[in-house]
mmCIF file with all atom_site columns, C-alpha atoms in Angstrom:
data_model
loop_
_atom_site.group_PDB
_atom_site.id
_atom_site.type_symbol
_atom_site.label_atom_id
_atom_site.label_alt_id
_atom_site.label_comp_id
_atom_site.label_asym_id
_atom_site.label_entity_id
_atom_site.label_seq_id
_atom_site.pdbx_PDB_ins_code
_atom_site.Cartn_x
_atom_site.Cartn_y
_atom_site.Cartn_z
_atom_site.occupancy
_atom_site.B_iso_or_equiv
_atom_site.pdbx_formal_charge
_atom_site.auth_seq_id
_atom_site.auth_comp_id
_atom_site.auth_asym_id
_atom_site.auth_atom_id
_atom_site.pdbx_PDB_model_num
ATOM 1   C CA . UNK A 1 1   ? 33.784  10.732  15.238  1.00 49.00 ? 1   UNK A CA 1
ATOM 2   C CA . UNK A 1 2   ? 30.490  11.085  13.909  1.00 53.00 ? 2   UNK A CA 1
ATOM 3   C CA . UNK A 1 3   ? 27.666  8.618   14.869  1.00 55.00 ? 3   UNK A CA 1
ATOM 4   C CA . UNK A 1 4   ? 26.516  7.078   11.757  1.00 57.00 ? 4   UNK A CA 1
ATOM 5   C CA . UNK A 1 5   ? 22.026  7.648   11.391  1.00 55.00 ? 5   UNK A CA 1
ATOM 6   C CA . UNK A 1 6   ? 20.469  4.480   11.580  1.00 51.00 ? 6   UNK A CA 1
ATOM 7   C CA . UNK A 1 7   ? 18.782  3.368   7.886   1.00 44.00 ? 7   UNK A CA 1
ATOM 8   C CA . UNK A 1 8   ? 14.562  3.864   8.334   1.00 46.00 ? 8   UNK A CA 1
ATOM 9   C CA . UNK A 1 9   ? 12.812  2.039   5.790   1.00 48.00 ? 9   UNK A CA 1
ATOM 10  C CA . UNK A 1 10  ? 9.764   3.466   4.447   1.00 51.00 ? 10  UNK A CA 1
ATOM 11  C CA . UNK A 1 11  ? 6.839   1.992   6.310   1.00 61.00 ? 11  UNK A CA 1
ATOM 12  C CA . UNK A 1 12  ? 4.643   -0.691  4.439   1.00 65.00 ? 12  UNK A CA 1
ATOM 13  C CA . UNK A 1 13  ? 0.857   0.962   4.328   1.00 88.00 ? 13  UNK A CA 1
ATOM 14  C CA . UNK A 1 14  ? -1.322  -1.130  5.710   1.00 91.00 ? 14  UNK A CA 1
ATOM 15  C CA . UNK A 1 15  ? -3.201  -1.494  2.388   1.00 93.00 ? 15  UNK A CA 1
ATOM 16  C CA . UNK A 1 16  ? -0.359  -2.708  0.773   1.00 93.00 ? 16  UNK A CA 1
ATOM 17  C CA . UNK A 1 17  ? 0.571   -5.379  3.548   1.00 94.00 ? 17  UNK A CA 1
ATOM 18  C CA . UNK A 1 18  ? -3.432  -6.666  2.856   1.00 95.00 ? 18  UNK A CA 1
ATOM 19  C CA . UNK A 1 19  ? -2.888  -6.832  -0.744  1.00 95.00 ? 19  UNK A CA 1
ATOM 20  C CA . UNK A 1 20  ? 0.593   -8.925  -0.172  1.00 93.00 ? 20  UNK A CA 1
ATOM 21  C CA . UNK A 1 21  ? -0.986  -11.141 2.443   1.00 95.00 ? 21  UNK A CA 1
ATOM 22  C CA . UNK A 1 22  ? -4.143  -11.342 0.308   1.00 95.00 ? 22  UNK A CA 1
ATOM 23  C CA . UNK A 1 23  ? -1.944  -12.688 -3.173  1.00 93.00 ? 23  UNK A CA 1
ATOM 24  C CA . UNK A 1 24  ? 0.346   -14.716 -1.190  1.00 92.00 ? 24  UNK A CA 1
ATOM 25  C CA . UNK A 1 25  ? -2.944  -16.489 -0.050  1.00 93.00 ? 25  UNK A CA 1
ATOM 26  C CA . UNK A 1 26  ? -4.844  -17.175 -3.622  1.00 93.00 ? 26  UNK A CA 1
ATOM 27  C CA . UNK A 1 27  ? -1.575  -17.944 -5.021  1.00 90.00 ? 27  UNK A CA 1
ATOM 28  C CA . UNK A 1 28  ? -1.382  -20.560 -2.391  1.00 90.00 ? 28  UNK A CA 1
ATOM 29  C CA . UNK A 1 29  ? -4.738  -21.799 -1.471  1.00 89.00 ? 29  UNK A CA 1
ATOM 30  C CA . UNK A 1 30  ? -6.864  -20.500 -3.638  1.00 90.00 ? 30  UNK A CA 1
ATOM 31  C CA . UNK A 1 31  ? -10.116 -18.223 -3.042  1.00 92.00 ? 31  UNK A CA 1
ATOM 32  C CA . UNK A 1 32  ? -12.581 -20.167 -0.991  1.00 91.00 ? 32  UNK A CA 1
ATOM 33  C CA . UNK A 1 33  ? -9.500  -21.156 1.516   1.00 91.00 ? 33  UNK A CA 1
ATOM 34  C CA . UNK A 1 34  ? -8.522  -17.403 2.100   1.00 92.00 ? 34  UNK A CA 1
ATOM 35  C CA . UNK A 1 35  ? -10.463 -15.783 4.969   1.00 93.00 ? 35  UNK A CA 1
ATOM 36  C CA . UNK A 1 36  ? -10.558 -12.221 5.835   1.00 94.00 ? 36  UNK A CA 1
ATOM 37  C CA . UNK A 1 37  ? -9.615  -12.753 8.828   1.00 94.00 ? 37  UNK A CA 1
ATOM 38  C CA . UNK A 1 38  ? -6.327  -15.098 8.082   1.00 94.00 ? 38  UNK A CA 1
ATOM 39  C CA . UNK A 1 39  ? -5.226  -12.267 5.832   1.00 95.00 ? 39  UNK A CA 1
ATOM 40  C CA . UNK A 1 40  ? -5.290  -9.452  8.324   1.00 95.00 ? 40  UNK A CA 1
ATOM 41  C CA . UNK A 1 41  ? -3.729  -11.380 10.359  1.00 95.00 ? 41  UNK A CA 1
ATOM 42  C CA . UNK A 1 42  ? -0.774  -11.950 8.319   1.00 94.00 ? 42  UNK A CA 1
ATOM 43  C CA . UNK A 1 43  ? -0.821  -8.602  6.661   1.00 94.00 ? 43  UNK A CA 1
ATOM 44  C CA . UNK A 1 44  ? -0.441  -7.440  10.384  1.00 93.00 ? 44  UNK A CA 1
ATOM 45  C CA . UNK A 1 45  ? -3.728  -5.394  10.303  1.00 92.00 ? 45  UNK A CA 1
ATOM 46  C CA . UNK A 1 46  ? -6.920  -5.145  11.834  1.00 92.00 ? 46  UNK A CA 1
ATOM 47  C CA . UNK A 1 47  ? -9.771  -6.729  11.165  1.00 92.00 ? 47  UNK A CA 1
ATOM 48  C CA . UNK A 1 48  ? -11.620 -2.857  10.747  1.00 92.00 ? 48  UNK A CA 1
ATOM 49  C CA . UNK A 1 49  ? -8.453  -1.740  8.433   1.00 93.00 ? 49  UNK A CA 1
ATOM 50  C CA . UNK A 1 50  ? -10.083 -4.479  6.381   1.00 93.00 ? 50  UNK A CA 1
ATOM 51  C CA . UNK A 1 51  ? -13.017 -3.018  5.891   1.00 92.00 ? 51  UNK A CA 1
ATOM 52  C CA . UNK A 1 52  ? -11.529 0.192   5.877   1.00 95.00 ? 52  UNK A CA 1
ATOM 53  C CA . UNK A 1 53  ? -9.850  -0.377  3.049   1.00 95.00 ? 53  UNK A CA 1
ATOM 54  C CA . UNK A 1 54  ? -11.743 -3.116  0.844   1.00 95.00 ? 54  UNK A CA 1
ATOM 55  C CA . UNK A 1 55  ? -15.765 -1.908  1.721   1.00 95.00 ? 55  UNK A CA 1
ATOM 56  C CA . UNK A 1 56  ? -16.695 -4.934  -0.631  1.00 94.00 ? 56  UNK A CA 1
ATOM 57  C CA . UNK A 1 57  ? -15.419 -7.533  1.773   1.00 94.00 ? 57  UNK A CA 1
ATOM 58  C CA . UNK A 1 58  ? -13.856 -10.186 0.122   1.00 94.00 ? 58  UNK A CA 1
ATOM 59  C CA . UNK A 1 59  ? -14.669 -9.949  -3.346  1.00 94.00 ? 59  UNK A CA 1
ATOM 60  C CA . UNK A 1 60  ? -12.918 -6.496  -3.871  1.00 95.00 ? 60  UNK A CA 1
ATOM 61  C CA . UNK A 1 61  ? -9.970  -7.662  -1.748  1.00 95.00 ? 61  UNK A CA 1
ATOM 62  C CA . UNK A 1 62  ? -9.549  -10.730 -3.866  1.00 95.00 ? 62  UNK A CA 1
ATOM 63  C CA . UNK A 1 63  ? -10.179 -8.611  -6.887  1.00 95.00 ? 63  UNK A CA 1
ATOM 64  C CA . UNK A 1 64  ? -7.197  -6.024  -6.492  1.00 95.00 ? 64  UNK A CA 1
ATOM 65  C CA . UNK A 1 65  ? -5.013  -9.056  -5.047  1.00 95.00 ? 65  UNK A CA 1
ATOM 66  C CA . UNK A 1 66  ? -5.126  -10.493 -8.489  1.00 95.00 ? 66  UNK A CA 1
ATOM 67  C CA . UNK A 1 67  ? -4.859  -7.329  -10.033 1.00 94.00 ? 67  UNK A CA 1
ATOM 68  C CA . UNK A 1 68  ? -1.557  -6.977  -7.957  1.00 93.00 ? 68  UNK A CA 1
ATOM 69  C CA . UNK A 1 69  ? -0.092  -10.365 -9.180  1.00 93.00 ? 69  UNK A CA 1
ATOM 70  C CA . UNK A 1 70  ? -1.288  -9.657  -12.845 1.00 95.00 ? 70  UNK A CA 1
ATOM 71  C CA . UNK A 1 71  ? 1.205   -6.623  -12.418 1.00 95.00 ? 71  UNK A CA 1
ATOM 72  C CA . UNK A 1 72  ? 3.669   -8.327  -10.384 1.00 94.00 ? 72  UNK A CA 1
ATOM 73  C CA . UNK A 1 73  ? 4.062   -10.824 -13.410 1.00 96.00 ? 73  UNK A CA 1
ATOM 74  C CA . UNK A 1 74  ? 3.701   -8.603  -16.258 1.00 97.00 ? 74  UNK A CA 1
ATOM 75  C CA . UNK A 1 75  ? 6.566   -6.640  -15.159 1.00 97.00 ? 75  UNK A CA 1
ATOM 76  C CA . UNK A 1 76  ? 8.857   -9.768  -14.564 1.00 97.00 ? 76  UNK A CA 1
ATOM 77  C CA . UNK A 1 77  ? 7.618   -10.839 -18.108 1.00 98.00 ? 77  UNK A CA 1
ATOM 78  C CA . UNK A 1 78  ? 8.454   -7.580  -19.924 1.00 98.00 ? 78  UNK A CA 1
ATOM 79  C CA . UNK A 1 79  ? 12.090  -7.620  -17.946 1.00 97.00 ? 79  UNK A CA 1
ATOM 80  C CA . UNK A 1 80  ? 12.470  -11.451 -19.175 1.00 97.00 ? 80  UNK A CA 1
ATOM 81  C CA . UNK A 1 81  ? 11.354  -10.340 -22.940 1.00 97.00 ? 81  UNK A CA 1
ATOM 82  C CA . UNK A 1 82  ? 13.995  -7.592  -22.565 1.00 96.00 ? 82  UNK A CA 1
ATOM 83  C CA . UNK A 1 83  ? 17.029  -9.652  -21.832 1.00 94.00 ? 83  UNK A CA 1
ATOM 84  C CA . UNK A 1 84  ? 16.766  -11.901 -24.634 1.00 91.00 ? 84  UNK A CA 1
ATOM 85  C CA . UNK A 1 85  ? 17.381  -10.129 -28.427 1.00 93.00 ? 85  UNK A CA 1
ATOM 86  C CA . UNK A 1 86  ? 16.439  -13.625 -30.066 1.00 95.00 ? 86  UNK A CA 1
ATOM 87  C CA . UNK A 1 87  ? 12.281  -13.635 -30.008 1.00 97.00 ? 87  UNK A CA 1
ATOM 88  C CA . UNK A 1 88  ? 11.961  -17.293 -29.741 1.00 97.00 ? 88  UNK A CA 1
ATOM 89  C CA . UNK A 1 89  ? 14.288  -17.685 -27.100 1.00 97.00 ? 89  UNK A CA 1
ATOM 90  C CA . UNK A 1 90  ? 13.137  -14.877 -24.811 1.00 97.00 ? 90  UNK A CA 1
ATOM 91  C CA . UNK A 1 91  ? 9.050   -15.595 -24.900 1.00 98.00 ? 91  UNK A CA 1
ATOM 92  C CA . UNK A 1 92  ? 10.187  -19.623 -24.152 1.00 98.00 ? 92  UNK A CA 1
ATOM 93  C CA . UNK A 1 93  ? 12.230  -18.262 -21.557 1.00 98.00 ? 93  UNK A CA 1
ATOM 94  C CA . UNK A 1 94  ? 9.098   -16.762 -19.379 1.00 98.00 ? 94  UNK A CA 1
ATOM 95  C CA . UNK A 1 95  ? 8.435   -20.714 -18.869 1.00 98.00 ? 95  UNK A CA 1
ATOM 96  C CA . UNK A 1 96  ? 11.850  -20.890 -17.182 1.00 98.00 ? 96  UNK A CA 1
ATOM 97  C CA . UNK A 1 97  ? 11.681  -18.442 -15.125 1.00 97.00 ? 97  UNK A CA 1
ATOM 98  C CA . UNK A 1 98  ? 8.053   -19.554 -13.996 1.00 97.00 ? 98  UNK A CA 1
ATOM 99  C CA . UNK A 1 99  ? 10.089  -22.901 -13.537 1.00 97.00 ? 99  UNK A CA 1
ATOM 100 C CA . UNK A 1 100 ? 12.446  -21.266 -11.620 1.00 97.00 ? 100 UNK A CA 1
ATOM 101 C CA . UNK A 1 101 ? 10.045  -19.206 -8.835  1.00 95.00 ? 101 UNK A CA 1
ATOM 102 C CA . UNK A 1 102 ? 7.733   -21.869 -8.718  1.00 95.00 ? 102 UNK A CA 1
ATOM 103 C CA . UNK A 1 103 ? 10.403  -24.564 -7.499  1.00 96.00 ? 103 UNK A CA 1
ATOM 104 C CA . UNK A 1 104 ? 12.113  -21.714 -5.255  1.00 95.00 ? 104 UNK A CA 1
ATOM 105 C CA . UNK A 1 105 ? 8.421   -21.777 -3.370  1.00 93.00 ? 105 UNK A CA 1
ATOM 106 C CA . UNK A 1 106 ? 8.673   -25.031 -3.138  1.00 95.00 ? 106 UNK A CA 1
ATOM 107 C CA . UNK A 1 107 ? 5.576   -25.373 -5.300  1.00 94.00 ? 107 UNK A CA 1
ATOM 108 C CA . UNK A 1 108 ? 3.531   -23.210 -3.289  1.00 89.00 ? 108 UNK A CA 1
ATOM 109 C CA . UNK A 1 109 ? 2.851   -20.069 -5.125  1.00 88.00 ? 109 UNK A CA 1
ATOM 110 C CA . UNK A 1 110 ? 1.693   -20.463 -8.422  1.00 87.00 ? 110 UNK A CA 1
ATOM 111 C CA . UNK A 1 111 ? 0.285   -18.111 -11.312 1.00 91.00 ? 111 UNK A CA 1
ATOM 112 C CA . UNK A 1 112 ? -2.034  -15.365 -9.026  1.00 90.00 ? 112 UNK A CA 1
ATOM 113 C CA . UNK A 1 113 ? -4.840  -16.212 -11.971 1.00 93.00 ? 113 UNK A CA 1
ATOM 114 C CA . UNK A 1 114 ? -5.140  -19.761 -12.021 1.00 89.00 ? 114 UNK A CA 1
ATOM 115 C CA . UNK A 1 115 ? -5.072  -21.072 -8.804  1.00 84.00 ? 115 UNK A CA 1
ATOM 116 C CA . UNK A 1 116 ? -9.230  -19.207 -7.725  1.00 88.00 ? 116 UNK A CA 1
ATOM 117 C CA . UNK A 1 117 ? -10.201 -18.612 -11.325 1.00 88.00 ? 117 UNK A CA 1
ATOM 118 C CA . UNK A 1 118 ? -12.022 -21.980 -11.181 1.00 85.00 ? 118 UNK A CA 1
ATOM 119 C CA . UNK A 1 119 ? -13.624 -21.506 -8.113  1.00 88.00 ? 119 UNK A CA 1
ATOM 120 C CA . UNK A 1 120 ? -15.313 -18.343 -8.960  1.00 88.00 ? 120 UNK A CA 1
ATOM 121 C CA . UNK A 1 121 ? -15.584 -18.619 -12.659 1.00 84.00 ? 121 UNK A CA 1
ATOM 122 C CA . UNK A 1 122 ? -18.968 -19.673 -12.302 1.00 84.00 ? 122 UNK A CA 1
ATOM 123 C CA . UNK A 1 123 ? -19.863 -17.386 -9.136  1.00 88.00 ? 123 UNK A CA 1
ATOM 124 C CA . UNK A 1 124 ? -18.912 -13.962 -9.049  1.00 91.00 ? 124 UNK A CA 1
ATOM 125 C CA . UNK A 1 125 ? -18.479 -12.262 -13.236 1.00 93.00 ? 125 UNK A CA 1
ATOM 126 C CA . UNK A 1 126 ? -16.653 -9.083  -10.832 1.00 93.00 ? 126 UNK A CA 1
ATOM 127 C CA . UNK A 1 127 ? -13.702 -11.967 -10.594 1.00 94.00 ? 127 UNK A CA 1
ATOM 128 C CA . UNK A 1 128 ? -14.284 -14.007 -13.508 1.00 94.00 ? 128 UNK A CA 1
ATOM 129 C CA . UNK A 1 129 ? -13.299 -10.122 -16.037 1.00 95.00 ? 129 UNK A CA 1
ATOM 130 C CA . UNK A 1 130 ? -10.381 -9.849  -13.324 1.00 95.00 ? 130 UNK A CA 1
ATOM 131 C CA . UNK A 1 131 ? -9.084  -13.084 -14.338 1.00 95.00 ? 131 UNK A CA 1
ATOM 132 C CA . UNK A 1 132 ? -10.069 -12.126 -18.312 1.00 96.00 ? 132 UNK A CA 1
ATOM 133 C CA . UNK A 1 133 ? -8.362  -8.683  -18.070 1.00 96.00 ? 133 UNK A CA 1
ATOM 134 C CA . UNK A 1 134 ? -5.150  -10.416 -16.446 1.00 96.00 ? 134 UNK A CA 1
ATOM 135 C CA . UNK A 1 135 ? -4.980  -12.666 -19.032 1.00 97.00 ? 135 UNK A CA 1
ATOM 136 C CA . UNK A 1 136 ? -5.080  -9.744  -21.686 1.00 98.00 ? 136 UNK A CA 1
ATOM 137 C CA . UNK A 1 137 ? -2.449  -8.100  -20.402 1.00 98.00 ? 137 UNK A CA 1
ATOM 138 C CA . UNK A 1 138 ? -0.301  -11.093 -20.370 1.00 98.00 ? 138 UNK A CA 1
ATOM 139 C CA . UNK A 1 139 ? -0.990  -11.973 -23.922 1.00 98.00 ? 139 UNK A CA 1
ATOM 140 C CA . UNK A 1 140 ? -0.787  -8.376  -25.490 1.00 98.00 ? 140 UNK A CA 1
ATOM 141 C CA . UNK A 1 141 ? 3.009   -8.462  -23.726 1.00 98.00 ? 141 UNK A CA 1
ATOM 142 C CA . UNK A 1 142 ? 3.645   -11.477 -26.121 1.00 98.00 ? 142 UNK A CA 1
ATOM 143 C CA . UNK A 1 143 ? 1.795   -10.328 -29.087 1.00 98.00 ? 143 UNK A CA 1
ATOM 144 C CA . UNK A 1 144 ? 3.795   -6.637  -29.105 1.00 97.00 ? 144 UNK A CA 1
ATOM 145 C CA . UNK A 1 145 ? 6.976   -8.513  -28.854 1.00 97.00 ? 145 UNK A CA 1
ATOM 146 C CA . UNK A 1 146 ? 6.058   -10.733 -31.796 1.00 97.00 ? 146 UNK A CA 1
ATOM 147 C CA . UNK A 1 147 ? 4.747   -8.119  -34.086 1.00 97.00 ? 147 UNK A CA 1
ATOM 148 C CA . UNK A 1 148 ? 7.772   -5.801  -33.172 1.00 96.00 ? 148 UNK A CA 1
ATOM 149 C CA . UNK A 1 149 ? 9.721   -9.117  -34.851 1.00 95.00 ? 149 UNK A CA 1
ATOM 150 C CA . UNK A 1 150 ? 7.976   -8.696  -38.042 1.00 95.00 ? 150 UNK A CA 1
ATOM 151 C CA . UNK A 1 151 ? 4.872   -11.285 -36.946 1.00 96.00 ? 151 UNK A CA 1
ATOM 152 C CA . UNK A 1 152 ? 1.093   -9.778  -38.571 1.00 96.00 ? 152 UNK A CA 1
ATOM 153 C CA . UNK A 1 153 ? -0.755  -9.191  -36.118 1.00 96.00 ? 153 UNK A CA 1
ATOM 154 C CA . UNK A 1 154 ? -3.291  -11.861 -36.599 1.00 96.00 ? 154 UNK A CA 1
ATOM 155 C CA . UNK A 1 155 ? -0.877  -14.272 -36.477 1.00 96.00 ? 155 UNK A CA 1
ATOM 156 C CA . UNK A 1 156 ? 0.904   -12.493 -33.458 1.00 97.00 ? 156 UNK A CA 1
ATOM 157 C CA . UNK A 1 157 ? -2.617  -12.497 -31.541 1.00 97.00 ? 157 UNK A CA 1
ATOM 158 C CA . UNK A 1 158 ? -3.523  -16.571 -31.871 1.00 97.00 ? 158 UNK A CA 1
ATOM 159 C CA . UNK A 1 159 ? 0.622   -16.802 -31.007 1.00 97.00 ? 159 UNK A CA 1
ATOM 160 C CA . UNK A 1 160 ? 0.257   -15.228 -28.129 1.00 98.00 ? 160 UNK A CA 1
ATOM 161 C CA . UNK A 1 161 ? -2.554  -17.249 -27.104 1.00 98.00 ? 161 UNK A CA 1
ATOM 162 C CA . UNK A 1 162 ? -1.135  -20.422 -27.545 1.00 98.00 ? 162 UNK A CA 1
ATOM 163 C CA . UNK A 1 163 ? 2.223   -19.476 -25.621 1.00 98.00 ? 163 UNK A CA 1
ATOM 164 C CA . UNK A 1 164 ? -0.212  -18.251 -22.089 1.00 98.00 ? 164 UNK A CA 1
ATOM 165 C CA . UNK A 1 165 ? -1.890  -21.063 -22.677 1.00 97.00 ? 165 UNK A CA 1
ATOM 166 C CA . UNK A 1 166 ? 1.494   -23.571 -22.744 1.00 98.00 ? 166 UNK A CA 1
ATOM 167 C CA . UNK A 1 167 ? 2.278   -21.747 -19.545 1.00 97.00 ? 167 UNK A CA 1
ATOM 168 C CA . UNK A 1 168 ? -0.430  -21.759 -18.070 1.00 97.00 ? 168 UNK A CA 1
ATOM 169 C CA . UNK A 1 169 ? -1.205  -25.904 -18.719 1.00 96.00 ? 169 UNK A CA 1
ATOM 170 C CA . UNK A 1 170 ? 2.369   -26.827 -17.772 1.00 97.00 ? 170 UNK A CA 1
ATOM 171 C CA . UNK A 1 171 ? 2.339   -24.416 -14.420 1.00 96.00 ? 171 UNK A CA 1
ATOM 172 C CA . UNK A 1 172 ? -0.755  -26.456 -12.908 1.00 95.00 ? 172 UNK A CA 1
ATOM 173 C CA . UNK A 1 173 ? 1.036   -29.488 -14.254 1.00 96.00 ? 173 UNK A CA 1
ATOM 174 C CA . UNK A 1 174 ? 4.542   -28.414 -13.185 1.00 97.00 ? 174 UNK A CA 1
ATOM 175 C CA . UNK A 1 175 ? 2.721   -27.665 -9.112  1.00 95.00 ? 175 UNK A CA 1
ATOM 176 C CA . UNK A 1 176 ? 0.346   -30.604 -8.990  1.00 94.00 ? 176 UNK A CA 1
ATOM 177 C CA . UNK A 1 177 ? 3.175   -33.199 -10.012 1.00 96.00 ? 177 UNK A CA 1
ATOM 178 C CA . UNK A 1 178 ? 5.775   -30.929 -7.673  1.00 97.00 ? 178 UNK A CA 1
ATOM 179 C CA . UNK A 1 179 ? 8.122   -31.133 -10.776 1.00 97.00 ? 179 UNK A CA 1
ATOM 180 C CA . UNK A 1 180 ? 9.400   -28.363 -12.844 1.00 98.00 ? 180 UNK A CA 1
ATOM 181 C CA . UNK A 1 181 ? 9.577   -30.801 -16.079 1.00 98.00 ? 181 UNK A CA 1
ATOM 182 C CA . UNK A 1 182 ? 6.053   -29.667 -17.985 1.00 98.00 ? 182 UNK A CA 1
ATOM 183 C CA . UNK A 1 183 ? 7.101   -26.210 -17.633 1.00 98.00 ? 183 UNK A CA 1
ATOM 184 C CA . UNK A 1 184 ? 10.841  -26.611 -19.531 1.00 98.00 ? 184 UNK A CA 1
ATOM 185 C CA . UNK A 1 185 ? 8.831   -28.967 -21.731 1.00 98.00 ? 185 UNK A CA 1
ATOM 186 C CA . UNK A 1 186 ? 6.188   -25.971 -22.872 1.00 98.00 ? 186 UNK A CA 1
ATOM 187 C CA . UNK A 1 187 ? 9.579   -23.624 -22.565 1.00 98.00 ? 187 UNK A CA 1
ATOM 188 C CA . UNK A 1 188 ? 11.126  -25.894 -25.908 1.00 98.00 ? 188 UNK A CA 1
ATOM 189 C CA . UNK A 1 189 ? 7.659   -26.282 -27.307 1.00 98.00 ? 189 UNK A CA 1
ATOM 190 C CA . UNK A 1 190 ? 6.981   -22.109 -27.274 1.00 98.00 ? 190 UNK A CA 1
ATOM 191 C CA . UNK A 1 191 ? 10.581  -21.577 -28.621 1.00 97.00 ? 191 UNK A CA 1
ATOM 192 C CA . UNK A 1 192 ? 9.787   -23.642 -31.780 1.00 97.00 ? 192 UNK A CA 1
ATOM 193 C CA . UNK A 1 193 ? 6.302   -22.279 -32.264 1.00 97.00 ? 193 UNK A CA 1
ATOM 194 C CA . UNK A 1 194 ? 7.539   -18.897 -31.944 1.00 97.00 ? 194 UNK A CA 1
ATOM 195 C CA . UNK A 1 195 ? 10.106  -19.374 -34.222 1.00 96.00 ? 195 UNK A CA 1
ATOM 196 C CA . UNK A 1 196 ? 8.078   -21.234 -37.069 1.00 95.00 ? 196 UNK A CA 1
ATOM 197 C CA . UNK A 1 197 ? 5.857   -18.054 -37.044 1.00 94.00 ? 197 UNK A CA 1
ATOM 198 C CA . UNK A 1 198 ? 9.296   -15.767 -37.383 1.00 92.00 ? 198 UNK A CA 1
ATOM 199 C CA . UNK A 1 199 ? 10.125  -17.812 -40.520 1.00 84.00 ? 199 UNK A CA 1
ATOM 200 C CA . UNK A 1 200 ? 9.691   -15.224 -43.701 1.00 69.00 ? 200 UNK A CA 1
ATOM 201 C CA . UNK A 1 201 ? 9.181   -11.877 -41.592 1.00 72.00 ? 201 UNK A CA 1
ATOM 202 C CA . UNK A 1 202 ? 13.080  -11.177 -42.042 1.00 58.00 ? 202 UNK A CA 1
#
């Protein structure tokens, strides 16, 4: 009888464990509460693998953190705008599923934008077009979808800026109350928006 090989996982760069530990943290406390030195710890690295990696110190790590999460939820919101043929329906349902992973965190981890953009809006411009360019990315997911429905583009684009900005009003809501309501609230709301605009394109 053959012995069965055990299952190796690919190891986790070290990098990459920074960058988790690093999101995890601004999603949950913000930037001025996240400390080198907490996130090497829990991205199981040294304090020099740090540096190593992120020469700016804290604004670069920070930076590329966010970067991560603006990725992290594009993708989930191109997979949610994917399942759903009816427009309306499947840009509303991004607020559900933000419902959804915010309550499974128990209110912890929020959107990977909002939670520092306030603190260093004013501080550090590197952060502040971080935050801008993740919120471009988000929006431009929502205006393609629209326009692909027949929406002009001009009317796509201010669309698209009122749904992120539903979200992103009813997630701080939605975390500070601890209660998932705002969020399927602005989920309703964004379906009939969207679908007012969808009126006459077919």
């Amino acid at each position: 009888m053959t012995k069965k090989k055990p299952v190796t996982r690919p190891k986790v760069s070290s990098k990459i464990r920074l960058l988790d530990a690093a999101a995890a943290s601004l999603r949950e406390r913000g930037y001025n509460a996240t400390s080198i030195s907490a996130v090497a710890r829990d991205g199981k690295a040294p304090m020099g693998s740090v540096y190593f990696h992120f020469p700016g110190g804290k604004e670069q790590l920070a930076g590329e953190a966010i970067g991560s999460g603006v990725e992290a939820i594009a993708s989930q919101i191109r997979e949610t705008l994917s399942n759903q043929e009816n427009v309306a329906k499947a840009i509303a349902d991004c607020a559900r599923v933000w419902a959804s992973d915010l309550q499974n965190s128990d209110f912890k981890r929020g959107c990977p934008i909002a939670a520092s953009a306030l603190e260093f809006a004013a501080t550090s411009d590197t952060l502040r077009m971080v935050a801008v360019d993740g919120f471009a990315v988000w929006r431009d997911l929502f205006e393609q979808r629209l326009i692909s429905a027949g929406v002009a583009p001009e009317t796509a684009q201010e669309t698209a800026m009122v749904v992120l900005s539903l979200l992103e009003g009813a997630e701080l809501m939605a975390r500070v109350e601890r209660d998932t309501s705002p969020l399927h609230l602005a989920a309703d709301t964004i379906e009939e928006v969207v679908q007012s605009r969808l009126i006459g394109t077919t």
